[in-house]
Every structure is written in structure tokens, then in C-alpha cells.
């Protein structure tokens, strides 16, 4: 046991593995699914689900077959995008995203193909940096809106509402730092705070809670006082940690009894803790050292994956319909940031969304990280 664990509580373990927070509805202490090809893994997972259905009383098989179709379509567009250059690459990336989103919705029970489907977004001809949210009636379905709702952060898509391009970009932790380095978000501070989330237990191993920590250096460049306000104030409170003077620590207000050697208790406790953490808007990123957590200090109306989908729609639409805007925006001051997003966002989107679809923790094998 480390000095920090002696002071703050031991990290919870199950079957000798550390139990870590993930938003994928995975089991407590679930192992990583290491795959260099998330598309192939998803299709194998869907094949397995389909083959196990014997009596299709809930009519799930047809949805899963459709989900596999869209997963294969997504992979096809992805393979084509790897050989393409901007701006055509942007269109192929968006088609990769939207088809994987359809696969996600089908697995979650949406019976697509039965109503008119709409992207849910548009780029008005008189706008350059603003997407319009499309309101869909009872005869249609907005893919963007239903995805946002199902992934956990529903967005209002009433008439006249829109999303600015800057808002989309600031929600992408992959390009957060380069955006500020290029001064693309003036009069704002960095907001994706790198944090450690640790699920802990007391010495008797009969109480469970969690802690959040971040390096003190971020106090100077971020609005870390947000952790003392709003939703954060409802969920966590600051605590002292003498054994680690370089970080600030917070402990959850949620603390409850559990039985450390009971699988049922572990599952219930983990689900309860994940539900408590969710409103804090913590995003995951796959890095060279594995998954890292980033707390969104100023969350917008969008889930991080919804913002990635909106980004894909924007660059794809500009490529298809707005050649003049392509020269002005995609090759203007946003060029470096857009190129970085085109390079880094797709892989993150694939792994994270496949994890949400399968309720497992999909990760890149270390040997495959470039």
C-alpha cells in the first residue's frame, strides 16, 4: 500500500486488478480489450450476439444485422479516407462517423430504416462558422439528436438553434492545446483538466468512495475554481493530502457500504459510483500510457462524441458544397487545428464509440501505438 493509499484509502481491486472508472457501462474491474482494429472487433462482437439469439421475441436480431451492415459500411469509408486527401477526406470521415453512430443506435434499440432519417444538422448558405440544428417531426428522426440523447447529453434541436464552430472545437480534447497555442479561442481559458480518478475503500474494506486529483500547476492556466461550484460542489469536496504536495485532491460526498469479496456488491457499487461521476463530464482519451481522464470545466451543450460528429459534418459539408468556404476556413487560420483533428479525432471516436456499443473497454495495443 502506498503512502497516498494509507492516507486517502486503498484503491479498490477486484480479482487482483485495479477497478477504474469508465463510462462504458462495463463491469467492475473489466479487462481491456486490446485490438488494433476496432471495426473488425465490433463486427465479430455483433456476429457473436446474432448467433446467440435463438428465440427472437424482442426482435433484436434484425436490428443487430442492420448494425453489422452499418459497421461494415463505416469501415469501408474509413479505409477509403486513409488514401484520400483533404477536402475529400473530410467527407469520407463524416460518412465513417455517421454510419458507426447508426450502428450504435441500432444496438441501443432504434429501428432505423422505418422513418425518414436526417443528419440533424445543416450549414446554411449564409453562414460560415455556424451549424443549424434541424427540428424533426414525428415522421422523421434526427440522427445527431438521437445520438446526443442516447450517449448521455441531450441537445435541444428546436427551430432557430445553432452550434458555433468554435464551440465544437473547444469540446475536442484532442485539439484543445493546439487551439490555445494558436490563440484561436481568445478571451477563454483552457478547460479540459487532466485528472486522476481513483475508486477507493477504507482500511476495513467495507466502505467505498472515489477521489479526484489534478496537478496544482493547472491553477494558473485553467478555471479550476469551477470544482468548487455547480455540479462539482454537489459531488465532491476538497481534502488535504500531505503525502502528495504537488496535487490537489477532492473526495466524493458519495460513500456507502459494500462487501469487498462479493461480486454482486462490486457490480452494484461500481454502477452507483459511475452514475455519480457522470454529471461531472469527464472525458476519456487513449494515450501512450493508456486511458487518461479529462474533466470538462466548462461543458457545453454537447457530449464530446457529439462534438466530434458535428465536426465531421462540418468539414464534410464544406467539402461537398462550399468550395469558396473551403479555401477560406479549411485553409485559413483553422488549418493546423483542422488537420490535427482530422488526424487524431477519428481513432479516438472509433475506440470510444465501439466501447460504448459493446460495453467493454477497447484499447490500442502498445505495439500498435505510433
mmCIF file of C-alpha atoms in Angstrom:
data_model
loop_
_atom_site.group_PDB
_atom_site.id
_atom_site.type_symbol
_atom_site.label_atom_id
_atom_site.label_comp_id
_atom_site.label_asym_id
_atom_site.label_seq_id
_atom_site.Cartn_x
_atom_site.Cartn_y
_atom_site.Cartn_z
ATOM 1 C CA UNK A 1 0.000 0.000 0.000
ATOM 2 C CA UNK A 2 1.384 3.418 -0.974
ATOM 3 C CA UNK A 3 1.584 6.418 1.367
ATOM 4 C CA UNK A 4 -1.273 8.065 -0.525
ATOM 5 C CA UNK A 5 -3.408 4.946 -0.072
ATOM 6 C CA UNK A 6 -2.616 4.897 3.644
ATOM 7 C CA UNK A 7 -3.803 8.482 3.860
ATOM 8 C CA UNK A 8 -6.745 8.592 1.455
ATOM 9 C CA UNK A 9 -7.801 4.957 1.221
ATOM 10 C CA UNK A 10 -6.735 1.897 -0.707
ATOM 11 C CA UNK A 11 -7.573 1.640 -4.393
ATOM 12 C CA UNK A 12 -10.397 -0.841 -4.887
ATOM 13 C CA UNK A 13 -9.349 -4.069 -6.586
ATOM 14 C CA UNK A 14 -11.277 -6.992 -7.967
ATOM 15 C CA UNK A 15 -9.593 -10.289 -8.792
ATOM 16 C CA UNK A 16 -6.284 -8.517 -8.031
ATOM 17 C CA UNK A 17 -6.950 -5.891 -10.724
ATOM 18 C CA UNK A 18 -7.446 -2.200 -10.017
ATOM 19 C CA UNK A 19 -11.030 -1.034 -10.512
ATOM 20 C CA UNK A 20 -11.027 2.119 -12.637
ATOM 21 C CA UNK A 21 -13.774 4.462 -13.747
ATOM 22 C CA UNK A 22 -15.038 4.170 -17.318
ATOM 23 C CA UNK A 23 -18.341 5.449 -18.781
ATOM 24 C CA UNK A 24 -18.971 2.413 -20.989
ATOM 25 C CA UNK A 25 -21.369 0.536 -18.675
ATOM 26 C CA UNK A 26 -18.659 -2.117 -18.342
ATOM 27 C CA UNK A 27 -18.288 -4.470 -15.372
ATOM 28 C CA UNK A 28 -16.256 -3.599 -12.317
ATOM 29 C CA UNK A 29 -12.604 -4.498 -12.931
ATOM 30 C CA UNK A 30 -13.293 -5.426 -16.572
ATOM 31 C CA UNK A 31 -10.160 -6.256 -18.583
ATOM 32 C CA UNK A 32 -9.061 -4.163 -21.553
ATOM 33 C CA UNK A 33 -9.997 -5.498 -24.979
ATOM 34 C CA UNK A 34 -6.779 -4.898 -26.883
ATOM 35 C CA UNK A 35 -7.465 -4.560 -30.587
ATOM 36 C CA UNK A 36 -5.608 -2.813 -33.382
ATOM 37 C CA UNK A 37 -8.793 -2.880 -35.497
ATOM 38 C CA UNK A 38 -11.926 -1.755 -33.614
ATOM 39 C CA UNK A 39 -14.095 -2.256 -36.712
ATOM 40 C CA UNK A 40 -13.216 -5.941 -37.017
ATOM 41 C CA UNK A 41 -13.709 -6.442 -33.311
ATOM 42 C CA UNK A 42 -17.125 -4.761 -33.430
ATOM 43 C CA UNK A 43 -18.221 -6.946 -36.335
ATOM 44 C CA UNK A 44 -17.038 -10.091 -34.519
ATOM 45 C CA UNK A 45 -18.905 -8.948 -31.405
ATOM 46 C CA UNK A 46 -22.070 -8.379 -33.440
ATOM 47 C CA UNK A 47 -21.713 -11.778 -35.132
ATOM 48 C CA UNK A 48 -21.471 -13.383 -31.711
ATOM 49 C CA UNK A 49 -24.562 -11.546 -30.478
ATOM 50 C CA UNK A 50 -26.518 -12.521 -33.594
ATOM 51 C CA UNK A 51 -25.544 -16.203 -33.418
ATOM 52 C CA UNK A 52 -26.606 -16.462 -29.765
ATOM 53 C CA UNK A 53 -30.177 -15.354 -30.479
ATOM 54 C CA UNK A 54 -32.408 -18.429 -30.704
ATOM 55 C CA UNK A 55 -35.854 -17.087 -29.919
ATOM 56 C CA UNK A 56 -36.081 -13.542 -31.160
ATOM 57 C CA UNK A 57 -39.073 -12.445 -29.094
ATOM 58 C CA UNK A 58 -37.826 -8.871 -28.775
ATOM 59 C CA UNK A 59 -36.933 -8.762 -32.475
ATOM 60 C CA UNK A 60 -33.315 -7.918 -31.708
ATOM 61 C CA UNK A 61 -31.737 -9.984 -34.466
ATOM 62 C CA UNK A 62 -32.878 -7.724 -37.292
ATOM 63 C CA UNK A 63 -31.501 -4.667 -35.501
ATOM 64 C CA UNK A 64 -28.149 -6.352 -34.945
ATOM 65 C CA UNK A 65 -27.944 -7.431 -38.588
ATOM 66 C CA UNK A 66 -28.519 -3.810 -39.605
ATOM 67 C CA UNK A 67 -25.942 -2.687 -37.043
ATOM 68 C CA UNK A 68 -23.385 -5.002 -38.614
ATOM 69 C CA UNK A 69 -24.208 -3.625 -42.065
ATOM 70 C CA UNK A 70 -23.566 -0.046 -40.942
ATOM 71 C CA UNK A 71 -20.413 -1.082 -39.083
ATOM 72 C CA UNK A 72 -19.091 -2.625 -42.312
ATOM 73 C CA UNK A 73 -20.115 0.494 -44.233
ATOM 74 C CA UNK A 74 -18.295 2.652 -41.696
ATOM 75 C CA UNK A 75 -15.153 0.560 -42.064
ATOM 76 C CA UNK A 76 -15.334 0.868 -45.846
ATOM 77 C CA UNK A 77 -15.475 4.666 -45.703
ATOM 78 C CA UNK A 78 -12.654 4.673 -43.152
ATOM 79 C CA UNK A 79 -10.423 2.594 -45.410
ATOM 80 C CA UNK A 80 -11.150 4.947 -48.300
ATOM 81 C CA UNK A 81 -10.407 8.007 -46.159
ATOM 82 C CA UNK A 82 -6.911 6.745 -45.371
ATOM 83 C CA UNK A 83 -5.978 7.048 -49.040
ATOM 84 C CA UNK A 84 -7.681 10.419 -49.594
ATOM 85 C CA UNK A 85 -6.547 13.989 -49.009
ATOM 86 C CA UNK A 86 -8.487 16.987 -47.794
ATOM 87 C CA UNK A 87 -11.087 18.142 -48.629
ATOM 88 C CA UNK A 88 -12.467 14.821 -49.919
ATOM 89 C CA UNK A 89 -11.027 13.114 -46.854
ATOM 90 C CA UNK A 90 -13.387 15.204 -44.700
ATOM 91 C CA UNK A 91 -16.451 13.809 -46.471
ATOM 92 C CA UNK A 92 -15.262 10.226 -46.043
ATOM 93 C CA UNK A 93 -14.515 10.806 -42.352
ATOM 94 C CA UNK A 94 -18.036 12.097 -41.779
ATOM 95 C CA UNK A 95 -19.582 9.092 -43.536
ATOM 96 C CA UNK A 96 -17.400 6.870 -41.340
ATOM 97 C CA UNK A 97 -18.709 8.631 -38.220
ATOM 98 C CA UNK A 98 -22.397 8.707 -39.154
ATOM 99 C CA UNK A 99 -22.534 5.030 -40.082
ATOM 100 C CA UNK A 100 -20.826 3.967 -36.865
ATOM 101 C CA UNK A 101 -23.338 6.134 -34.986
ATOM 102 C CA UNK A 102 -26.178 4.318 -36.765
ATOM 103 C CA UNK A 103 -24.688 1.010 -35.640
ATOM 104 C CA UNK A 104 -24.636 2.356 -32.074
ATOM 105 C CA UNK A 105 -28.276 3.453 -32.244
ATOM 106 C CA UNK A 106 -29.415 0.104 -33.644
ATOM 107 C CA UNK A 107 -27.668 -1.795 -30.839
ATOM 108 C CA UNK A 108 -29.427 0.535 -28.399
ATOM 109 C CA UNK A 109 -32.800 -0.439 -29.852
ATOM 110 C CA UNK A 110 -33.508 2.207 -32.529
ATOM 111 C CA UNK A 111 -35.181 0.602 -35.523
ATOM 112 C CA UNK A 112 -33.672 2.698 -38.306
ATOM 113 C CA UNK A 113 -34.891 2.413 -41.893
ATOM 114 C CA UNK A 114 -38.517 2.738 -40.746
ATOM 115 C CA UNK A 115 -38.660 6.564 -40.779
ATOM 116 C CA UNK A 116 -37.124 9.344 -42.815
ATOM 117 C CA UNK A 117 -33.645 9.900 -41.423
ATOM 118 C CA UNK A 118 -31.936 13.280 -41.322
ATOM 119 C CA UNK A 119 -28.393 14.195 -40.343
ATOM 120 C CA UNK A 120 -29.892 16.601 -37.805
ATOM 121 C CA UNK A 121 -27.554 19.424 -38.809
ATOM 122 C CA UNK A 122 -27.239 21.820 -41.723
ATOM 123 C CA UNK A 123 -24.814 24.512 -42.836
ATOM 124 C CA UNK A 124 -26.954 27.427 -44.073
ATOM 125 C CA UNK A 125 -25.733 29.125 -47.239
ATOM 126 C CA UNK A 126 -25.465 32.456 -45.416
ATOM 127 C CA UNK A 127 -23.354 31.032 -42.559
ATOM 128 C CA UNK A 128 -19.671 30.210 -42.410
ATOM 129 C CA UNK A 129 -18.957 29.104 -38.856
ATOM 130 C CA UNK A 130 -22.368 28.025 -37.602
ATOM 131 C CA UNK A 131 -24.301 24.784 -37.943
ATOM 132 C CA UNK A 132 -28.067 24.850 -37.660
ATOM 133 C CA UNK A 133 -29.818 22.213 -35.553
ATOM 134 C CA UNK A 134 -32.705 20.712 -37.520
ATOM 135 C CA UNK A 135 -36.007 20.086 -35.775
ATOM 136 C CA UNK A 136 -37.556 16.805 -36.911
ATOM 137 C CA UNK A 137 -41.234 15.966 -36.516
ATOM 138 C CA UNK A 138 -42.959 12.653 -35.852
ATOM 139 C CA UNK A 139 -42.355 11.363 -39.373
ATOM 140 C CA UNK A 140 -38.573 11.579 -39.188
ATOM 141 C CA UNK A 141 -35.558 11.027 -36.991
ATOM 142 C CA UNK A 142 -32.579 13.296 -36.381
ATOM 143 C CA UNK A 143 -29.503 11.073 -36.128
ATOM 144 C CA UNK A 144 -27.497 13.804 -34.399
ATOM 145 C CA UNK A 145 -30.189 14.489 -31.799
ATOM 146 C CA UNK A 146 -30.895 10.836 -31.044
ATOM 147 C CA UNK A 147 -27.189 10.115 -30.745
ATOM 148 C CA UNK A 148 -26.710 13.052 -28.365
ATOM 149 C CA UNK A 149 -29.633 11.878 -26.238
ATOM 150 C CA UNK A 150 -28.533 8.251 -26.141
ATOM 151 C CA UNK A 151 -24.846 8.956 -25.460
ATOM 152 C CA UNK A 152 -25.885 10.913 -22.389
ATOM 153 C CA UNK A 153 -26.049 14.671 -23.125
ATOM 154 C CA UNK A 154 -29.223 15.546 -24.983
ATOM 155 C CA UNK A 155 -29.189 18.750 -27.027
ATOM 156 C CA UNK A 156 -32.236 20.869 -27.837
ATOM 157 C CA UNK A 157 -32.790 20.861 -31.599
ATOM 158 C CA UNK A 158 -35.611 23.392 -31.809
ATOM 159 C CA UNK A 159 -36.010 25.791 -34.724
ATOM 160 C CA UNK A 160 -33.502 28.624 -34.847
ATOM 161 C CA UNK A 161 -30.921 26.955 -32.622
ATOM 162 C CA UNK A 162 -27.364 26.561 -33.817
ATOM 163 C CA UNK A 163 -23.854 25.443 -32.840
ATOM 164 C CA UNK A 164 -20.867 27.654 -33.498
ATOM 165 C CA UNK A 165 -17.718 26.085 -34.943
ATOM 166 C CA UNK A 166 -15.633 27.396 -32.029
ATOM 167 C CA UNK A 167 -17.961 25.650 -29.580
ATOM 168 C CA UNK A 168 -17.453 22.380 -31.431
ATOM 169 C CA UNK A 169 -13.672 22.709 -31.479
ATOM 170 C CA UNK A 170 -13.403 23.590 -27.783
ATOM 171 C CA UNK A 171 -15.212 20.349 -26.929
ATOM 172 C CA UNK A 172 -12.496 18.253 -28.595
ATOM 173 C CA UNK A 173 -9.746 17.440 -26.062
ATOM 174 C CA UNK A 174 -7.619 16.055 -28.912
ATOM 175 C CA UNK A 175 -7.013 19.575 -30.289
ATOM 176 C CA UNK A 176 -7.553 21.596 -27.137
ATOM 177 C CA UNK A 177 -3.906 22.537 -26.586
ATOM 178 C CA UNK A 178 -3.084 23.383 -30.202
ATOM 179 C CA UNK A 179 -6.156 25.639 -30.347
ATOM 180 C CA UNK A 180 -4.858 27.712 -27.449
ATOM 181 C CA UNK A 181 -1.288 27.668 -28.737
ATOM 182 C CA UNK A 182 -2.599 29.272 -31.948
ATOM 183 C CA UNK A 183 -4.800 31.726 -29.983
ATOM 184 C CA UNK A 184 -7.962 30.505 -31.702
ATOM 185 C CA UNK A 185 -10.099 30.815 -28.577
ATOM 186 C CA UNK A 186 -9.384 34.350 -27.287
ATOM 187 C CA UNK A 187 -10.852 35.551 -24.001
ATOM 188 C CA UNK A 188 -11.261 31.952 -22.795
ATOM 189 C CA UNK A 189 -9.141 29.635 -20.679
ATOM 190 C CA UNK A 190 -8.227 26.012 -21.226
ATOM 191 C CA UNK A 191 -10.981 23.803 -19.884
ATOM 192 C CA UNK A 192 -10.032 20.114 -20.312
ATOM 193 C CA UNK A 193 -8.317 19.457 -16.977
ATOM 194 C CA UNK A 194 -6.174 16.280 -16.760
ATOM 195 C CA UNK A 195 -7.238 14.397 -13.649
ATOM 196 C CA UNK A 196 -6.770 11.116 -11.833
ATOM 197 C CA UNK A 197 -9.960 9.339 -10.783
ATOM 198 C CA UNK A 198 -9.425 6.660 -8.125
ATOM 199 C CA UNK A 199 -12.095 4.413 -6.635
ATOM 200 C CA UNK A 200 -11.079 3.789 -3.010
ATOM 201 C CA UNK A 201 -12.018 1.848 0.089
ATOM 202 C CA UNK A 202 -11.254 2.288 3.788
ATOM 203 C CA UNK A 203 -8.880 0.116 5.851
ATOM 204 C CA UNK A 204 -11.657 -2.314 6.734
ATOM 205 C CA UNK A 205 -12.612 -2.568 3.048
ATOM 206 C CA UNK A 206 -16.283 -2.122 3.786
ATOM 207 C CA UNK A 207 -16.814 1.468 2.574
ATOM 208 C CA UNK A 208 -16.372 2.706 -0.976
ATOM 209 C CA UNK A 209 -15.956 6.189 -2.493
ATOM 210 C CA UNK A 210 -13.770 7.949 -5.057
ATOM 211 C CA UNK A 211 -11.190 10.721 -5.221
ATOM 212 C CA UNK A 212 -10.229 13.161 -7.975
ATOM 213 C CA UNK A 213 -6.808 14.786 -8.204
ATOM 214 C CA UNK A 214 -5.055 17.237 -10.508
ATOM 215 C CA UNK A 215 -1.633 18.895 -10.608
ATOM 216 C CA UNK A 216 -1.521 22.291 -8.887
ATOM 217 C CA UNK A 217 0.230 23.890 -11.875
ATOM 218 C CA UNK A 218 -3.107 23.936 -13.712
ATOM 219 C CA UNK A 219 -4.475 26.504 -11.243
ATOM 220 C CA UNK A 220 -2.629 29.187 -13.208
ATOM 221 C CA UNK A 221 -3.968 28.391 -16.667
ATOM 222 C CA UNK A 222 -7.425 26.948 -16.002
ATOM 223 C CA UNK A 223 -10.538 27.905 -14.077
ATOM 224 C CA UNK A 224 -10.011 25.140 -11.529
ATOM 225 C CA UNK A 225 -12.212 27.041 -9.063
ATOM 226 C CA UNK A 226 -15.086 25.516 -11.055
ATOM 227 C CA UNK A 227 -14.504 22.371 -8.970
ATOM 228 C CA UNK A 228 -15.917 24.299 -6.012
ATOM 229 C CA UNK A 229 -19.071 25.337 -7.861
ATOM 230 C CA UNK A 230 -22.126 23.920 -9.580
ATOM 231 C CA UNK A 231 -22.354 20.179 -10.128
ATOM 232 C CA UNK A 232 -18.831 19.608 -8.804
ATOM 233 C CA UNK A 233 -19.760 21.187 -5.499
ATOM 234 C CA UNK A 234 -22.680 18.777 -5.236
ATOM 235 C CA UNK A 235 -20.497 15.720 -5.899
ATOM 236 C CA UNK A 236 -17.035 16.341 -4.397
ATOM 237 C CA UNK A 237 -15.225 18.398 -1.757
ATOM 238 C CA UNK A 238 -11.530 19.336 -1.306
ATOM 239 C CA UNK A 239 -9.338 17.335 1.091
ATOM 240 C CA UNK A 240 -5.721 17.596 2.256
ATOM 241 C CA UNK A 241 -3.130 15.078 1.148
ATOM 242 C CA UNK A 242 0.172 15.505 2.995
ATOM 243 C CA UNK A 243 1.868 12.697 1.072
ATOM 244 C CA UNK A 244 1.425 14.415 -2.314
ATOM 245 C CA UNK A 245 2.055 18.165 -2.165
ATOM 246 C CA UNK A 246 2.081 18.583 -5.960
ATOM 247 C CA UNK A 247 -1.603 17.813 -6.442
ATOM 248 C CA UNK A 248 -4.979 18.956 -5.170
ATOM 249 C CA UNK A 249 -7.359 16.247 -4.048
ATOM 250 C CA UNK A 250 -11.136 16.018 -3.843
ATOM 251 C CA UNK A 251 -13.222 13.288 -2.268
ATOM 252 C CA UNK A 252 -16.706 12.207 -3.237
ATOM 253 C CA UNK A 253 -19.604 13.078 -0.985
ATOM 254 C CA UNK A 254 -20.972 9.705 -2.021
ATOM 255 C CA UNK A 255 -19.725 6.998 0.343
ATOM 256 C CA UNK A 256 -21.532 3.769 1.148
ATOM 257 C CA UNK A 257 -21.112 0.244 2.440
ATOM 258 C CA UNK A 258 -20.043 -2.625 0.229
ATOM 259 C CA UNK A 259 -18.744 -6.162 0.583
ATOM 260 C CA UNK A 260 -15.265 -6.413 -0.927
ATOM 261 C CA UNK A 261 -15.409 -10.175 -1.597
ATOM 262 C CA UNK A 262 -18.868 -10.160 -3.192
ATOM 263 C CA UNK A 263 -19.197 -9.976 -6.988
ATOM 264 C CA UNK A 264 -22.766 -8.695 -6.696
ATOM 265 C CA UNK A 265 -21.699 -5.943 -4.287
ATOM 266 C CA UNK A 266 -18.830 -4.957 -6.608
ATOM 267 C CA UNK A 267 -21.141 -4.635 -9.611
ATOM 268 C CA UNK A 268 -23.728 -2.599 -7.712
ATOM 269 C CA UNK A 269 -21.134 -0.322 -6.120
ATOM 270 C CA UNK A 270 -19.316 0.287 -9.402
ATOM 271 C CA UNK A 271 -22.524 1.175 -11.229
ATOM 272 C CA UNK A 272 -23.551 3.535 -8.460
ATOM 273 C CA UNK A 273 -20.170 5.292 -8.477
ATOM 274 C CA UNK A 274 -20.145 5.607 -12.286
ATOM 275 C CA UNK A 275 -23.624 7.146 -12.188
ATOM 276 C CA UNK A 276 -22.437 9.635 -9.564
ATOM 277 C CA UNK A 277 -19.384 10.621 -11.623
ATOM 278 C CA UNK A 278 -21.254 11.014 -14.937
ATOM 279 C CA UNK A 279 -22.596 14.580 -14.314
ATOM 280 C CA UNK A 280 -19.016 15.802 -13.785
ATOM 281 C CA UNK A 281 -18.497 15.441 -17.567
ATOM 282 C CA UNK A 282 -15.207 13.557 -17.511
ATOM 283 C CA UNK A 283 -13.846 12.663 -20.966
ATOM 284 C CA UNK A 284 -11.520 9.785 -21.802
ATOM 285 C CA UNK A 285 -8.610 9.839 -24.219
ATOM 286 C CA UNK A 286 -6.383 6.978 -25.290
ATOM 287 C CA UNK A 287 -2.733 7.962 -24.864
ATOM 288 C CA UNK A 288 0.627 6.201 -24.902
ATOM 289 C CA UNK A 289 0.146 5.481 -21.198
ATOM 290 C CA UNK A 290 -3.389 4.144 -21.645
ATOM 291 C CA UNK A 291 -6.679 5.902 -20.966
ATOM 292 C CA UNK A 292 -6.429 9.386 -19.423
ATOM 293 C CA UNK A 293 -9.285 11.337 -17.860
ATOM 294 C CA UNK A 294 -10.036 14.995 -18.552
ATOM 295 C CA UNK A 295 -12.614 16.907 -16.536
ATOM 296 C CA UNK A 296 -14.510 19.460 -18.622
ATOM 297 C CA UNK A 297 -14.501 22.632 -16.507
ATOM 298 C CA UNK A 298 -16.886 24.439 -18.872
ATOM 299 C CA UNK A 299 -19.032 21.781 -20.542
ATOM 300 C CA UNK A 300 -21.116 22.962 -23.466
ATOM 301 C CA UNK A 301 -24.431 21.524 -24.635
ATOM 302 C CA UNK A 302 -22.661 18.610 -26.315
ATOM 303 C CA UNK A 303 -21.127 15.329 -25.312
ATOM 304 C CA UNK A 304 -17.546 15.089 -26.567
ATOM 305 C CA UNK A 305 -18.537 12.415 -29.144
ATOM 306 C CA UNK A 306 -21.456 14.550 -30.345
ATOM 307 C CA UNK A 307 -18.978 17.369 -30.923
ATOM 308 C CA UNK A 308 -16.758 15.012 -32.935
ATOM 309 C CA UNK A 309 -19.746 14.029 -35.072
ATOM 310 C CA UNK A 310 -20.617 17.726 -35.591
ATOM 311 C CA UNK A 311 -17.014 18.448 -36.567
ATOM 312 C CA UNK A 312 -17.146 15.653 -39.131
ATOM 313 C CA UNK A 313 -20.406 17.012 -40.527
ATOM 314 C CA UNK A 314 -18.923 20.493 -40.863
ATOM 315 C CA UNK A 315 -15.768 19.521 -42.751
ATOM 316 C CA UNK A 316 -17.704 17.051 -44.902
ATOM 317 C CA UNK A 317 -20.371 19.581 -45.833
ATOM 318 C CA UNK A 318 -17.869 22.316 -46.619
ATOM 319 C CA UNK A 319 -16.002 19.860 -48.838
ATOM 320 C CA UNK A 320 -19.128 18.858 -50.764
ATOM 321 C CA UNK A 321 -20.962 22.156 -51.153
ATOM 322 C CA UNK A 322 -18.813 25.160 -50.244
ATOM 323 C CA UNK A 323 -15.576 25.377 -52.288
ATOM 324 C CA UNK A 324 -15.139 29.078 -51.511
ATOM 325 C CA UNK A 325 -15.599 28.445 -47.802
ATOM 326 C CA UNK A 326 -13.184 25.543 -48.063
ATOM 327 C CA UNK A 327 -10.452 27.942 -49.184
ATOM 328 C CA UNK A 328 -11.355 30.493 -46.530
ATOM 329 C CA UNK A 329 -11.877 28.253 -43.492
ATOM 330 C CA UNK A 330 -10.257 24.907 -44.043
ATOM 331 C CA UNK A 331 -7.144 26.604 -45.402
ATOM 332 C CA UNK A 332 -7.260 29.706 -43.205
ATOM 333 C CA UNK A 333 -6.404 30.262 -39.553
ATOM 334 C CA UNK A 334 -8.065 26.963 -38.574
ATOM 335 C CA UNK A 335 -5.981 24.905 -40.984
ATOM 336 C CA UNK A 336 -3.484 23.484 -38.471
ATOM 337 C CA UNK A 337 -6.183 22.699 -35.921
ATOM 338 C CA UNK A 338 -8.433 21.063 -38.511
ATOM 339 C CA UNK A 339 -5.561 18.961 -39.825
ATOM 340 C CA UNK A 340 -4.773 17.849 -36.279
ATOM 341 C CA UNK A 341 -8.428 16.997 -35.624
ATOM 342 C CA UNK A 342 -8.648 15.067 -38.905
ATOM 343 C CA UNK A 343 -5.563 13.118 -37.863
ATOM 344 C CA UNK A 344 -6.365 12.413 -34.195
ATOM 345 C CA UNK A 345 -10.149 12.524 -33.684
ATOM 346 C CA UNK A 346 -11.229 9.542 -35.830
ATOM 347 C CA UNK A 347 -9.211 6.917 -33.941
ATOM 348 C CA UNK A 348 -10.426 8.231 -30.583
ATOM 349 C CA UNK A 349 -14.011 8.278 -31.884
ATOM 350 C CA UNK A 350 -13.790 4.677 -33.123
ATOM 351 C CA UNK A 351 -12.397 3.210 -29.918
ATOM 352 C CA UNK A 352 -14.650 5.190 -27.607
ATOM 353 C CA UNK A 353 -17.842 4.521 -29.556
ATOM 354 C CA UNK A 354 -17.062 0.816 -30.005
ATOM 355 C CA UNK A 355 -16.534 0.687 -26.231
ATOM 356 C CA UNK A 356 -19.964 2.271 -25.726
ATOM 357 C CA UNK A 357 -21.549 -0.165 -28.199
ATOM 358 C CA UNK A 358 -20.021 -3.294 -26.673
ATOM 359 C CA UNK A 359 -19.966 -2.103 -23.023
ATOM 360 C CA UNK A 360 -16.315 -3.094 -22.911
ATOM 361 C CA UNK A 361 -13.042 -1.186 -22.591
ATOM 362 C CA UNK A 362 -11.465 -1.255 -26.035
ATOM 363 C CA UNK A 363 -7.866 -0.093 -26.175
ATOM 364 C CA UNK A 364 -4.973 0.087 -28.620
ATOM 365 C CA UNK A 365 -2.196 -2.472 -28.037
ATOM 366 C CA UNK A 366 1.042 -0.747 -27.073
ATOM 367 C CA UNK A 367 2.800 -2.359 -30.036
ATOM 368 C CA UNK A 368 0.415 -0.548 -32.398
ATOM 369 C CA UNK A 369 0.785 2.968 -30.950
ATOM 370 C CA UNK A 370 2.856 5.044 -33.356
#
